[in-house]
Every structure is written in structure tokens, then in C-alpha cells.
Short mmCIF file of C-alpha atoms in Angstrom, two decimals:
data_model
loop_
_atom_site.label_atom_id
_atom_site.label_comp_id
_atom_site.label_asym_id
_atom_site.label_seq_id
_atom_site.Cartn_x
_atom_site.Cartn_y
_atom_site.Cartn_z
CA GLY T 1 6.53 -12.31 25.39
CA GLU T 2 4.50 -15.05 23.88
CA ASN T 3 6.17 -17.69 21.77
CA VAL T 4 4.26 -20.19 19.65
CA GLU T 5 5.87 -23.33 18.28
CA GLN T 6 4.24 -25.28 15.46
CA HIS T 7 4.87 -28.78 14.13
CA PRO T 8 5.33 -30.15 11.58
CA SER T 9 6.60 -27.54 9.14
CA THR T 10 5.44 -29.72 6.20
CA LEU T 11 2.78 -32.39 6.12
CA SER T 12 1.73 -34.62 3.24
CA VAL T 13 -1.41 -36.75 3.61
CA GLN T 14 -3.37 -38.89 1.16
CA GLU T 15 -6.69 -37.42 0.11
CA GLY T 16 -9.36 -38.66 2.41
CA ASP T 17 -7.03 -39.13 5.37
CA SER T 18 -6.75 -36.95 8.43
CA ALA T 19 -4.26 -34.22 9.09
CA VAL T 20 -3.07 -33.03 12.56
CA ILE T 21 -1.09 -29.97 13.29
CA LYS T 22 0.17 -29.28 16.77
CA CYS T 23 1.19 -26.13 18.56
CA THR T 24 2.41 -25.13 21.93
CA TYR T 25 2.47 -21.64 23.49
CA SER T 26 4.54 -20.16 26.36
CA ASP T 27 2.39 -17.48 27.98
CA SER T 28 -0.16 -18.97 30.39
CA ALA T 29 -2.16 -15.71 30.14
CA SER T 30 -2.98 -16.39 26.44
CA ASN T 31 -6.66 -17.17 26.15
CA TYR T 32 -7.50 -17.01 22.47
CA PHE T 33 -6.17 -19.47 19.92
CA PRO T 34 -7.11 -18.86 16.28
CA TRP T 35 -6.07 -21.06 13.26
CA TYR T 36 -5.56 -19.48 9.85
CA LYS T 37 -5.27 -20.91 6.37
CA GLN T 38 -3.24 -18.95 3.90
CA GLU T 39 -2.98 -19.50 0.16
CA LEU T 40 -0.07 -18.11 -1.78
CA GLY T 41 -0.07 -14.32 -1.97
CA LYS T 42 -3.25 -13.92 0.00
CA ARG T 43 -4.32 -12.84 3.43
CA PRO T 44 -4.63 -15.40 6.23
CA GLN T 45 -8.25 -16.66 6.60
CA LEU T 46 -9.53 -17.60 9.97
CA ILE T 47 -10.84 -21.13 9.82
CA ILE T 48 -11.56 -21.87 13.42
CA ASP T 49 -10.69 -20.50 16.82
CA ILE T 50 -10.98 -21.59 20.48
CA ARG T 51 -10.98 -19.73 23.68
CA SER T 52 -9.45 -20.92 26.95
CA ASN T 53 -12.77 -21.72 28.61
CA VAL T 54 -13.39 -24.47 25.97
CA GLY T 55 -11.42 -27.69 25.51
CA GLU T 56 -12.62 -28.71 22.05
CA LYS T 57 -14.49 -27.13 19.18
CA LYS T 58 -15.70 -28.61 15.88
CA ASP T 59 -16.82 -27.17 12.64
CA GLN T 60 -17.67 -29.81 10.02
CA ARG T 61 -14.34 -31.43 9.04
CA ILE T 62 -12.27 -29.16 11.23
CA ALA T 63 -11.76 -29.51 14.93
CA VAL T 64 -9.43 -27.89 17.43
CA THR T 65 -8.43 -29.11 20.88
CA LEU T 66 -6.84 -27.10 23.73
CA ASN T 67 -4.93 -28.37 26.72
CA LYS T 68 -4.33 -25.39 28.96
CA THR T 69 -2.36 -27.30 31.50
CA ALA T 70 0.11 -28.45 28.99
CA LYS T 71 -0.15 -25.30 26.87
CA HIS T 72 -0.83 -27.43 23.80
CA PHE T 73 -3.46 -26.98 21.04
CA SER T 74 -4.10 -28.94 17.92
CA LEU T 75 -5.85 -28.64 14.59
CA HIS T 76 -7.49 -31.75 13.14
CA ILE T 77 -8.78 -31.92 9.55
CA THR T 78 -10.66 -35.05 8.62
CA GLU T 79 -11.51 -36.41 5.18
CA THR T 80 -8.94 -34.14 3.55
CA GLN T 81 -9.68 -32.74 0.12
CA PRO T 82 -7.35 -31.20 -2.55
CA GLU T 83 -8.61 -27.76 -1.66
CA ASP T 84 -7.26 -28.18 1.88
CA SER T 85 -3.74 -27.81 0.49
CA ALA T 86 -2.33 -24.52 1.89
CA VAL T 87 -0.25 -23.17 4.67
CA TYR T 88 -1.80 -23.34 8.12
CA PHE T 89 -0.86 -21.05 11.03
CA CYS T 90 -1.71 -21.47 14.65
CA ALA T 91 -1.65 -18.41 16.81
CA ALA T 92 -2.19 -17.23 20.37
CA SER T 93 -3.21 -13.95 21.94
CA ILE T 94 -4.61 -12.45 25.11
CA TRP T 95 -8.15 -11.07 24.74
CA ASP T 96 -7.74 -10.59 20.95
CA ASP T 97 -4.78 -8.30 21.53
CA LYS T 98 -1.69 -8.75 19.34
CA ILE T 99 -1.73 -12.18 17.74
CA ILE T 100 1.46 -14.18 17.74
CA PHE T 101 1.73 -16.65 14.93
CA GLY T 102 3.49 -20.03 14.75
CA LYS T 103 5.84 -20.64 11.88
CA GLY T 104 3.30 -22.39 9.74
CA THR T 105 2.62 -25.85 8.32
CA ARG T 106 2.62 -26.40 4.61
CA LEU T 107 -0.10 -29.09 4.08
CA HIS T 108 -0.03 -31.07 0.80
CA ILE T 109 -2.96 -33.34 -0.05
CA LEU T 110 -1.86 -36.12 -2.30
CA PRO T 111 -4.24 -37.53 -4.94
CA GLY N 1 -19.21 -8.88 7.32
CA ALA N 2 -16.20 -6.88 8.42
CA VAL N 3 -13.95 -5.77 5.57
CA VAL N 4 -10.41 -4.43 5.70
CA SER N 5 -8.70 -3.00 2.62
CA GLN N 6 -5.17 -2.05 1.91
CA HIS N 7 -3.74 0.21 -0.67
CA PRO N 8 -1.72 -0.25 -2.80
CA SER N 9 -1.92 -4.01 -3.29
CA TRP N 10 1.58 -3.96 -4.69
CA VAL N 11 4.29 -1.34 -5.13
CA ILE N 12 7.74 -1.28 -6.66
CA CYS N 13 10.11 1.49 -5.68
CA LYS N 14 13.74 2.54 -5.89
CA SER N 15 16.12 2.14 -3.02
CA GLY N 16 16.08 5.20 -0.82
CA THR N 17 12.58 6.27 -1.45
CA SER N 18 9.67 6.18 1.03
CA VAL N 19 6.46 4.16 0.57
CA LYS N 20 3.20 4.68 2.31
CA ILE N 21 0.72 1.82 2.77
CA GLU N 22 -2.85 2.43 3.88
CA CYS N 23 -5.05 0.10 5.92
CA ARG N 24 -8.79 0.88 6.11
CA SER N 25 -11.63 -0.76 7.96
CA LEU N 26 -14.55 -0.28 5.53
CA ASP N 27 -17.57 -1.14 7.50
CA PHE N 28 -16.60 -0.97 11.16
CA GLN N 29 -14.58 1.16 13.55
CA ALA N 30 -11.19 -0.06 14.69
CA THR N 31 -9.58 1.39 17.76
CA THR N 32 -6.56 -0.90 17.21
CA MET N 33 -4.84 -2.01 14.05
CA PHE N 34 -1.83 -4.29 13.81
CA TRP N 35 0.93 -4.31 11.18
CA TYR N 36 2.66 -7.55 10.17
CA ARG N 37 5.48 -8.38 7.75
CA GLN N 38 5.75 -11.66 5.98
CA PHE N 39 8.84 -12.75 4.07
CA PRO N 40 8.57 -15.54 1.42
CA LYS N 41 7.75 -18.97 2.96
CA GLN N 42 7.80 -17.49 6.47
CA SER N 43 5.26 -16.71 9.08
CA LEU N 44 3.62 -13.38 9.87
CA MET N 45 5.81 -11.27 12.21
CA LEU N 46 4.08 -8.59 14.20
CA MET N 47 5.74 -5.22 13.65
CA ALA N 48 3.65 -2.89 15.71
CA THR N 49 0.28 -2.17 17.30
CA SER N 50 -1.38 1.03 16.24
CA ASN N 51 -3.95 2.70 18.51
CA GLU N 52 -6.17 5.52 17.25
CA GLY N 53 -4.96 8.86 18.49
CA SER N 54 -1.82 7.62 20.24
CA LYS N 55 1.72 6.50 19.36
CA ALA N 56 2.19 3.05 17.96
CA THR N 57 3.85 0.30 20.08
CA TYR N 58 6.61 -1.43 18.24
CA GLU N 59 7.80 -4.93 18.67
CA GLN N 60 11.36 -5.57 19.67
CA GLY N 61 13.77 -5.23 16.80
CA VAL N 62 11.45 -3.07 14.67
CA GLU N 63 12.90 0.39 13.96
CA LYS N 64 10.22 2.95 14.72
CA ASP N 65 12.05 5.65 12.75
CA LYS N 66 12.07 3.50 9.66
CA PHE N 67 8.53 2.26 9.88
CA LEU N 68 6.33 5.19 10.64
CA ILE N 69 2.83 4.38 11.75
CA ASN N 70 -0.07 6.82 11.93
CA HIS N 71 -3.61 5.95 13.14
CA ALA N 72 -5.35 9.24 12.67
CA SER N 73 -8.97 7.87 12.62
CA LEU N 74 -11.00 4.85 13.65
CA THR N 75 -10.99 3.59 10.12
CA LEU N 76 -7.43 4.38 8.84
CA SER N 77 -3.94 3.46 9.81
CA THR N 78 -0.90 4.07 7.56
CA LEU N 79 2.55 2.53 7.52
CA THR N 80 5.35 4.48 5.85
CA VAL N 81 8.54 2.62 4.99
CA THR N 82 11.19 5.35 4.97
CA SER N 83 14.36 5.11 2.92
CA ALA N 84 13.39 1.70 1.73
CA HIS N 85 16.11 -0.76 0.83
CA PRO N 86 15.92 -4.16 -0.93
CA GLU N 87 15.89 -6.02 2.41
CA ASP N 88 12.61 -4.23 3.19
CA SER N 89 10.96 -6.08 0.27
CA SER N 90 8.20 -8.11 1.82
CA PHE N 91 4.45 -8.68 2.12
CA TYR N 92 2.96 -6.20 4.58
CA ILE N 93 -0.37 -7.15 6.07
CA CYS N 94 -2.53 -5.17 8.46
CA SER N 95 -5.37 -6.25 10.69
CA ALA N 96 -8.01 -4.31 12.42
CA ARG N 97 -9.84 -5.12 15.60
CA SER N 98 -13.46 -4.28 15.71
CA ILE N 99 -15.02 -2.62 18.65
CA GLY N 100 -17.14 -5.19 20.37
CA ARG N 101 -20.88 -5.04 20.18
CA MET N 102 -23.50 -6.63 22.43
CA GLY N 103 -20.87 -8.06 24.71
CA LEU N 104 -19.19 -10.06 22.01
CA MET N 105 -15.43 -10.34 22.09
CA ASP N 106 -13.56 -8.33 19.65
CA THR N 107 -12.24 -10.01 16.52
CA GLN N 108 -9.37 -9.17 14.18
CA TYR N 109 -9.91 -8.92 10.41
CA PHE N 110 -6.98 -9.02 8.05
CA GLY N 111 -6.32 -6.82 5.01
CA PRO N 112 -5.38 -8.39 1.73
CA GLY N 113 -1.71 -7.40 2.04
CA THR N 114 0.65 -5.11 0.16
CA ARG N 115 3.64 -6.57 -1.69
CA LEU N 116 6.56 -4.18 -1.60
CA THR N 117 9.51 -4.69 -3.84
CA VAL N 118 12.48 -2.31 -3.52
CA LEU N 119 14.90 -2.30 -6.37
#
């Protein structure tokens, strides 16, 4: 089955700097890669997603890149703000079927 | 937008009792719902896939006789934790996949979660 690895597990960046979270997946059939932000005790919130026919996608300060050959995908957050502090999960699935999550990255934005 | 609700939002029960958690899609039909479990400071682990009108598909290591899943309609799936024990204490989250419209790919929407504490 699919296995998603996520790094780093914890990331601290100065406010205003950029944050990068990287993930790899194992199943070459996976074609949908969502990213979620989860605050304590709440449901995961979809922040951006990318499908396998696209190499990069951007939405304001958030961008995601996908390298299908290497089975890598990354989340980039620019101009980080205090409200960006949360746990971020990458995930992979095949045609929006069961979503397999990475272990998560706890992002701290330092003042 | 698409809304998924869960009930109850939290529950405390005694060891050995059974607890039922409901997952509802409020404004769309969901042929497929998914159940996840999340322990503190850990990721969401998929427990099972629930298809309307058929038996659920459980992930490896998840006891189907302990975690009973019923998906009786296109808007409701239930998870029953039978004979709950303290190690079953966790955050249970469902997601529902909408039926695609106008050729759009289906999307999953997550419920708010149910925090189960077994004493």
C-alpha cells in the first residue's frame, strides 16, 4: 500500500521567512496530493492540493511542487505569519480514494 | 460549501461499554465515507472505507468486530466502538467524498472529529 514520508517533524522559522516541508510517496499510481493544516483539536483543513498532471501550483503565499519521477512533493509557505503556526500534513491518494497521510510537521513561527 | 458533521463532538464512557459515532454529510450525497483515528501528537490513521449499502473495507490491523461501521444511506455513516477500553481513547474523524458533478473530480470533506475518552 501507499506510504507517505514527511520531513521535518518540527520546523521553526522566523516570522517573514519561508518554510518548506517535503514529502515522498511510494505508490506510483497515486495522482492526488493534498496538504492539510490542523490546529489543536480541530479537523484538518485543506490548504492546497495538486494533481499528477501538474508540476506546480500556487495560491497566494502557499505553493506546492510535484516531481512524479522522484515521487517527491513539497509545500512552500512564503512571508510566514504567526497564524501559520500549526501542524501540516501532506497526503497522497489515487483518484480521491482513501487518503494516506504523512506523519505531520509542527510549524512554529517565531516572533 | 460541503459540510460534514459528527455527533457527538466528545464522549466519555466506562470501560466495556459501546459508543456510537455518527458522520453526516449535510448538503451533499456521499457514496463513500472514511474513518480515521488520531492519537495525540500523531497523524491521522485510516481505519476503514465505508461504502453506502455494502460492507466496509478495513485497513490492516483494524479489528472489524471491534469497530463496527454502517453506511445505511448516502448521508450517514456510523462507527461503533464495541467494548471500549482506555487504549481506544482517541480523536475519531470521518470524511465524506462527494459525488462528482459536471465532470469535476470528487473531493473529500472532513468532519469536526469526536474525542472519545474511555475511563
